[in-house]
Coordinates of C-alpha atoms and ligand atoms in Angstrom, one line a residue:
M1 CA 120.4 110.7 104.5
S2 CA 118.7 107.6 105.9
R3 CA 119.9 105.9 108.9
F4 CA 119.1 102.1 109.3
L5 CA 119.2 100.5 112.7
L6 CA 119.5 96.9 112.1
L7 CA 118.5 94.2 114.9
T8 CA 120.3 91.3 114.4
D9 CA 123.5 88.9 115.3
I10 CA 123.8 87.4 111.8
Q11 CA 126.7 88.4 110.0
D12 CA 125.7 87.0 106.7
F13 CA 122.5 89.1 106.8
E14 CA 124.3 92.5 107.8
R15 CA 126.9 92.1 105.1
R16 CA 124.2 91.5 102.6
L17 CA 122.5 94.6 103.7
R18 CA 125.7 96.8 103.9
A19 CA 126.2 95.5 100.1
A20 CA 122.5 96.5 99.3
V21 CA 123.3 100.3 100.2
K22 CA 126.9 100.4 99.2
G23 CA 127.4 103.4 96.8
V24 CA 124.0 103.5 95.7
M25 CA 121.9 104.7 98.8
P26 CA 123.1 107.6 101.0
G27 CA 122.5 105.5 103.9
A28 CA 124.4 104.4 107.1
I29 CA 123.4 101.1 108.7
Q30 CA 124.2 101.0 112.4
R31 CA 123.8 97.2 113.8
I32 CA 122.7 96.3 117.3
S33 CA 122.1 92.7 118.8
A34 CA 118.9 91.2 118.1
E35 CA 118.4 91.0 121.9
A36 CA 117.6 95.1 121.7
A37 CA 114.2 94.1 120.8
H38 CA 113.3 93.8 124.3
L39 CA 114.1 97.5 124.8
T40 CA 111.6 100.2 124.7
P41 CA 111.4 102.7 121.8
R42 CA 113.2 105.1 123.7
D43 CA 115.9 103.2 125.0
L44 CA 116.3 101.5 121.5
L45 CA 116.3 104.6 119.6
T46 CA 119.1 106.2 122.2
R47 CA 121.2 103.4 121.0
S48 CA 121.3 104.8 117.5
I49 CA 124.5 107.6 116.8
G50 CA 124.4 110.0 114.9
E51 CA 121.7 111.0 112.5
P52 CA 118.1 110.2 113.4
T53 CA 116.7 106.7 112.8
D54 CA 114.6 106.5 109.6
V55 CA 114.2 102.7 109.5
V56 CA 114.1 99.7 112.2
L57 CA 114.7 96.5 110.6
F58 CA 114.4 93.5 112.5
G59 CA 116.8 90.6 111.4
P60 CA 115.4 86.9 110.9
D61 CA 117.0 86.1 114.4
V62 CA 114.7 88.6 116.4
D63 CA 112.1 87.1 118.6
R64 CA 109.0 87.5 116.6
E65 CA 106.9 88.7 119.6
A66 CA 109.3 91.1 121.0
A67 CA 109.3 92.5 117.5
F68 CA 105.8 92.9 117.2
R69 CA 105.3 94.4 120.4
L70 CA 108.2 96.9 119.7
A71 CA 107.0 97.8 116.3
R72 CA 103.3 98.4 118.0
E73 CA 104.9 100.8 120.3
L74 CA 107.1 102.5 117.7
D75 CA 104.0 103.0 115.2
L76 CA 102.1 104.8 118.2
Q77 CA 105.3 106.9 119.5
H78 CA 107.3 107.3 116.4
P79 CA 104.5 107.1 113.3
D80 CA 107.1 108.4 110.9
L81 CA 109.8 105.7 111.3
A82 CA 109.5 102.7 109.1
V83 CA 109.5 99.4 110.7
V84 CA 110.6 96.3 108.6
L85 CA 110.8 92.8 109.4
A86 CA 113.2 90.0 107.9
G87 CA 111.7 86.6 108.1
T88 CA 109.1 84.2 106.5
P89 CA 106.3 84.3 108.6
E90 CA 102.9 82.2 108.2
P91 CA 99.7 84.0 106.8
E92 CA 98.2 84.5 110.1
E93 CA 101.5 86.2 111.2
I94 CA 101.5 88.4 108.2
V95 CA 98.2 89.9 109.4
A96 CA 99.5 90.1 113.0
A97 CA 102.8 92.0 111.6
M98 CA 101.0 94.5 109.4
R99 CA 98.4 95.2 112.4
A100 CA 101.7 95.8 114.7
G101 CA 102.5 98.6 112.0
I102 CA 105.5 96.8 110.3
R103 CA 105.6 98.4 107.0
D104 CA 107.2 95.5 104.9
I105 CA 108.6 92.0 105.0
A106 CA 111.8 90.6 103.7
D107 CA 112.7 87.3 102.9
P108 CA 115.9 86.9 104.6
A109 CA 117.3 84.8 101.5
S110 CA 117.0 88.3 99.4
D111 CA 119.9 89.3 97.6
P112 CA 121.5 92.8 98.1
A113 CA 119.6 93.9 95.1
E114 CA 116.1 92.8 96.3
L115 CA 116.9 94.4 99.8
R116 CA 117.9 97.7 98.6
L117 CA 114.6 98.0 96.9
L118 CA 112.9 97.2 100.1
L119 CA 115.1 99.6 102.1
E120 CA 114.5 102.7 99.4
R121 CA 110.4 101.6 99.7
A122 CA 110.9 102.0 103.6
C123 CA 112.8 105.3 103.1
L124 CA 110.0 106.7 101.1
A125 CA 107.3 105.7 103.5
T126 CA 109.3 107.6 106.3
D127 CA 109.5 110.8 104.2
S128 CA 106.1 110.8 102.9
R129 CA 104.9 110.4 106.3
R130 CA 107.2 113.1 107.6
R131 CA 105.7 115.5 104.9
Q132 CA 102.4 114.6 105.9
G133 CA 102.8 115.0 109.3
G134 CA 104.1 118.6 108.6
E135 CA 101.1 119.5 107.2
G136 CA 97.4 119.9 109.3
S137 CA 97.2 121.3 112.5
G138 CA 98.7 119.8 115.5
G139 CA 99.6 116.6 113.6
E140 CA 95.9 115.7 113.3
R141 CA 95.3 113.2 110.5
R142 CA 93.5 114.7 107.5
R143 CA 91.2 112.5 105.3
G144 CA 92.9 112.1 102.0
R145 CA 91.2 113.3 98.9
V146 CA 88.8 110.8 97.1
I147 CA 89.1 111.4 93.2
A148 CA 86.8 109.5 91.2
V149 CA 87.4 109.2 87.5
M150 CA 84.4 108.8 85.4
S151 CA 82.6 108.9 82.2
P152 CA 79.3 107.9 80.7
K153 CA 80.8 106.0 78.0
G154 CA 83.5 103.4 77.8
G155 CA 86.9 103.6 76.0
V156 CA 87.2 107.3 76.4
G157 CA 90.4 107.1 78.7
K158 CA 89.6 106.7 82.2
T159 CA 91.6 104.1 82.9
T160 CA 94.3 105.4 81.3
V161 CA 93.8 109.0 83.0
S162 CA 93.4 107.2 86.2
T163 CA 96.4 105.2 86.3
N164 CA 98.5 108.1 85.1
L165 CA 96.9 110.5 88.0
A166 CA 98.0 107.9 90.4
V167 CA 101.6 107.7 89.2
G168 CA 101.9 111.5 88.8
L169 CA 100.8 112.2 92.3
A170 CA 103.0 109.1 93.9
K171 CA 105.8 111.3 92.4
A172 CA 104.7 114.1 94.7
A173 CA 103.4 111.9 97.3
P174 CA 105.4 108.8 97.8
M175 CA 103.6 105.6 99.3
G176 CA 100.7 108.1 99.8
V177 CA 98.4 106.9 96.6
V178 CA 96.1 104.4 96.3
I179 CA 94.3 103.6 93.0
V180 CA 91.0 101.3 93.6
D181 CA 89.4 99.4 90.5
L182 CA 86.0 99.9 90.8
D183 CA 85.2 98.7 87.2
L184 CA 84.3 95.5 88.9
Q185 CA 83.3 93.3 85.9
F186 CA 86.1 94.1 83.3
G187 CA 88.6 96.5 85.0
D188 CA 91.9 96.7 83.8
V189 CA 94.0 98.6 86.4
A190 CA 96.1 95.6 87.1
S191 CA 97.0 95.2 83.6
A192 CA 97.6 98.9 83.2
L193 CA 100.1 98.6 85.9
N194 CA 101.7 95.4 85.2
L195 CA 100.5 93.7 88.4
D196 CA 99.5 90.2 89.0
P197 CA 97.8 91.1 92.2
E198 CA 97.7 88.3 94.7
H199 CA 94.4 89.8 96.4
T200 CA 91.6 92.0 94.8
I201 CA 88.7 94.0 96.0
A202 CA 86.7 91.0 96.4
D203 CA 89.1 90.1 99.5
A204 CA 89.1 93.7 100.8
V205 CA 85.3 94.1 101.6
F206 CA 84.9 90.8 102.9
G207 CA 86.0 89.6 106.5
A208 CA 88.4 90.8 108.4
A209 CA 89.6 93.7 106.1
A210 CA 86.3 95.6 106.4
Q211 CA 86.8 96.1 109.8
D212 CA 90.6 96.5 110.0
S213 CA 92.4 99.1 108.1
M214 CA 95.8 97.1 108.7
V215 CA 94.4 93.9 107.2
L216 CA 93.3 96.0 104.4
K217 CA 96.5 97.1 103.7
A218 CA 97.8 93.8 103.5
F219 CA 95.7 93.1 100.4
L220 CA 96.9 96.2 98.4
S221 CA 99.6 95.4 95.8
L222 CA 102.5 97.9 95.2
D223 CA 103.4 99.0 91.8
E224 CA 107.1 99.4 90.9
T225 CA 106.3 103.5 91.2
G226 CA 105.1 103.4 94.7
V227 CA 101.5 103.3 94.0
Y228 CA 99.3 101.2 95.9
A229 CA 96.5 99.4 94.0
L230 CA 93.3 97.4 94.8
C231 CA 92.7 95.4 91.6
G232 CA 89.5 94.3 90.2
P233 CA 88.3 90.7 91.1
K234 CA 89.5 87.9 88.8
N235 CA 86.2 86.7 88.1
P236 CA 83.5 89.2 86.7
A237 CA 81.0 87.4 88.5
D238 CA 82.2 88.4 91.9
A239 CA 81.0 91.8 90.9
D240 CA 77.5 91.1 91.7
L241 CA 78.4 89.9 95.0
I242 CA 79.9 93.4 96.0
T243 CA 77.5 96.0 97.2
S244 CA 77.6 99.7 97.0
E245 CA 77.4 100.0 100.9
Q246 CA 80.8 97.9 101.2
V247 CA 82.2 100.1 98.4
A248 CA 81.3 103.3 100.6
V249 CA 83.1 101.8 103.7
L250 CA 86.2 100.6 101.6
I251 CA 86.9 104.1 100.2
N252 CA 86.3 105.8 103.8
Q253 CA 88.8 103.1 105.1
L254 CA 91.4 103.9 102.3
A255 CA 91.0 107.7 102.7
A256 CA 91.9 107.5 106.3
E257 CA 95.1 105.9 105.6
F258 CA 95.9 107.4 102.2
Q259 CA 96.5 111.2 100.6
Y260 CA 95.1 110.4 97.6
V261 CA 92.4 107.7 96.6
V262 CA 92.1 107.4 93.0
L263 CA 89.0 105.8 91.9
D264 CA 88.7 104.0 88.3
T265 CA 85.2 103.5 87.4
A266 CA 83.1 101.5 85.0
P267 CA 81.2 103.5 82.4
G268 CA 77.9 104.6 83.3
L269 CA 76.2 105.4 86.4
G270 CA 75.6 102.3 88.3
E271 CA 75.4 101.6 91.8
H272 CA 78.8 101.3 92.6
V273 CA 79.8 104.3 90.5
L274 CA 76.9 106.3 92.4
A275 CA 78.7 105.1 95.8
A276 CA 82.0 105.9 94.6
L277 CA 80.6 109.6 93.9
E278 CA 78.7 109.9 97.3
Q279 CA 82.3 109.5 99.0
A280 CA 84.4 111.3 96.2
T281 CA 85.9 115.1 97.1
D282 CA 86.3 115.4 93.2
A283 CA 85.2 114.0 90.1
V284 CA 87.4 113.8 87.0
W285 CA 85.2 113.8 83.8
V286 CA 87.0 112.1 80.8
V287 CA 85.2 113.0 77.6
G288 CA 86.3 112.3 74.2
M289 CA 86.6 114.5 71.1
D290 CA 83.4 112.9 69.5
V291 CA 79.5 113.6 69.6
P292 CA 78.4 110.5 71.4
S293 CA 80.7 111.0 73.9
I294 CA 79.8 114.5 74.5
R295 CA 76.3 113.8 74.5
G296 CA 77.0 111.0 77.1
L297 CA 78.4 113.4 79.4
N298 CA 75.8 116.2 79.1
S299 CA 73.1 113.7 80.0
G300 CA 75.3 112.2 82.8
L301 CA 76.0 115.6 84.3
G302 CA 72.1 116.2 84.1
V303 CA 71.2 113.1 86.0
L304 CA 73.8 113.6 88.8
K305 CA 72.6 117.4 89.2
E306 CA 69.2 116.0 89.7
L307 CA 70.4 113.7 92.4
Q308 CA 72.7 116.3 93.8
L309 CA 75.7 113.9 93.4
M310 CA 78.2 116.5 92.3
P311 CA 81.5 116.4 94.3
Q312 CA 82.8 119.6 95.3
G313 CA 85.9 119.6 93.0
R314 CA 85.1 119.3 89.2
H315 CA 87.8 118.7 86.5
V316 CA 87.1 117.9 82.9
V317 CA 89.7 115.7 80.6
L318 CA 89.1 116.4 77.1
N319 CA 91.0 113.2 75.8
F320 CA 91.9 112.0 72.1
A321 CA 92.1 115.6 71.3
D322 CA 92.8 115.9 67.7
R323 CA 92.0 118.7 65.2
R324 CA 91.0 116.1 62.5
T325 CA 87.8 115.5 64.2
G326 CA 86.4 118.6 62.9
L327 CA 85.5 119.7 66.4
S328 CA 87.7 122.2 68.6
V329 CA 88.3 122.4 72.3
Q330 CA 85.7 125.4 72.2
D331 CA 83.0 123.2 70.5
V332 CA 83.3 120.8 73.3
E333 CA 83.0 123.5 75.8
T334 CA 80.1 125.0 74.3
S335 CA 78.2 121.5 74.1
I336 CA 78.9 120.5 77.5
G337 CA 78.5 124.3 79.2
I338 CA 81.6 123.7 81.3
P339 CA 85.2 124.7 80.8
V340 CA 87.5 121.9 79.9
D341 CA 90.6 121.7 82.3
T342 CA 93.2 119.5 80.8
V343 CA 93.3 118.8 77.0
V344 CA 95.1 115.4 76.4
P345 CA 95.9 115.0 72.5
R346 CA 95.6 111.5 70.8
S347 CA 98.9 110.0 70.8
R348 CA 100.2 106.6 69.6
M349 CA 102.5 106.7 72.7
V350 CA 99.3 105.9 74.9
P351 CA 98.3 102.6 73.4
L352 CA 101.6 101.4 73.5
S353 CA 102.1 102.6 77.2
T354 CA 98.7 100.5 77.8
N355 CA 100.0 97.5 76.2
K356 CA 103.0 97.4 78.0
G357 CA 101.4 98.3 81.6
M358 CA 103.8 101.1 82.2
P359 CA 101.6 104.2 82.4
L360 CA 102.9 106.9 80.1
L361 CA 103.8 109.1 83.0
T362 CA 106.6 106.5 84.0
G363 CA 108.4 107.3 80.8
A364 CA 110.7 109.9 79.4
T365 CA 109.1 110.7 76.0
R366 CA 107.4 114.0 76.9
D367 CA 105.0 114.1 74.1
G368 CA 101.5 116.2 74.3
A369 CA 99.6 113.8 76.0
W370 CA 102.2 113.4 78.6
R371 CA 102.0 116.9 79.2
G372 CA 98.4 116.8 79.4
L373 CA 98.2 114.0 81.8
D374 CA 101.4 115.6 84.0
K375 CA 99.3 119.0 84.5
L376 CA 96.4 117.0 85.5
A377 CA 98.3 115.4 88.5
K378 CA 100.0 118.5 89.3
R379 CA 96.7 120.4 89.6
F380 CA 95.9 118.0 92.4
A381 CA 99.3 118.0 93.8
Q382 CA 99.2 121.7 94.0
D383 CA 95.6 122.1 95.1
S384 CA 96.4 119.8 98.1
K385 CA 98.2 122.5 99.7
Q386 CA 95.6 124.7 99.9
E387 CA 92.0 124.4 101.6
P388 CA 91.2 120.5 102.2
K389 CA 88.2 119.4 100.4
L390 CA 85.2 118.1 101.7
P391 CA 83.4 114.6 100.7
R392 CA 79.8 115.1 99.7
Q393 CA 79.0 112.7 102.5
E394 CA 80.9 112.4 106.1
V395 CA 81.6 108.6 107.0
L396 CA 78.8 106.2 106.9
Q397 CA 80.5 103.9 109.5
Ligands
ADP401 N1 95.0 110.2 74.3 C1 95.0 108.8 73.8 N2 95.7 109.0 72.6 C2 95.5 107.3 72.0 N3 95.0 106.2 72.5 C3 94.3 106.4 73.8 C4 94.2 107.9 74.4 N4 93.8 107.4 75.5 C5 93.7 106.3 75.8 N5 93.7 105.7 74.8 C6 93.5 104.3 74.4 O1 92.5 103.9 74.2 C7 92.1 102.7 74.7 C8 90.8 102.8 76.0 O2 91.2 103.7 76.9 P1 90.9 103.4 78.5 O3 91.8 104.1 79.2 O4 90.9 102.0 78.6 O5 89.5 103.9 78.5 P2 88.2 103.4 79.5 O6 88.9 103.2 80.8 O7 87.7 104.8 79.8 O8 87.5 102.4 79.0 C9 93.3 102.1 75.5 O9 93.8 101.1 74.5 C10 94.2 103.3 75.5 O10 95.5 102.8 75.2
MG402 MG1 88.6 101.2 81.8

């Protein structure tokens, strides 16, 4: 049961919200006057009857300043509540709203279907925060797990594995997952998730976002499955402007806010990839079922051992598995000298999902590749219930 506390005196807005939840969401809306934005969080919440409040929604007629103040106080005193604002704020006001802890902003003219999506997202956020709050000791926030998906070679399935891992983890931790495209020149996370991002990693590492996580959050895109994404720059030349220190700071900021930070990377061991590895709690090595890919992984692992850049968690995904290659899983294990954790068979469903911009795990066809990717995501979700992993290097800031 989700209880929405709506502050507005506009009947038409209330009517559309009620239409949004009617019959489809097991929620109850309680409306109080827009004036209630001047109350303290305690007084506001005592006005809510019955089930505890999950989402506070400021209608378009609520005084903006009062709404921001109350949102800030709610964020401090009741961090598990989601606060949503209906309005068409100016860009500077959007940043102020995010800083105040406002989770989402809705156009007041939205139709019931759009409003329903907004409320669903807000409820997921509340659920996820409550679950996170229940873990750990004394409500202290743990640093999230940082999972770098890597391979020395291109085209072996890093983007496929990382986007599916993010989608799979978001099933266990809605709103708790962010994927970052660190293939800064030719990244394709946006296309794999069917996103047309307004902002990219280039916005996130320069200016206010690098100092302020709330501003940073305003630059993330949200895909249909509840995964946050920070996509690669639109212009490949921008990759040169981004330093490895900026990448490290960015990963740290995100790890403080999200339960899982999934990093898709460029092939090879360039400076951005090494910076990612320094911050990672886990590395997922993707290897194809062909000799060049296996050789590449072997020499890559050798270099990293020498540099002492191996994260604590190590996972090997054998992708494109196919008996017809003349190699077996054991052959691959013998060559790389470490066990394969997950096998993802070659599947014609994978390119189809890439081309549609819908990761395989969002679909219902459970073929071998689906099962392999699902197993990988579950491995992390299960693992995280146990001992927290440490990053190779603690916060640089
Ligand atoms: N298991 C698989 N079976 C069939 N095609 C795959 C599989 N994994 C990846 N692909 C396809 O291979 C291509 C390259 O994959 P991608 O994830 O972009 O690799 P990378 O990010 O390592 O360059 C994509 O078109 C993808 O759909
Ligand atoms: Mg890729």
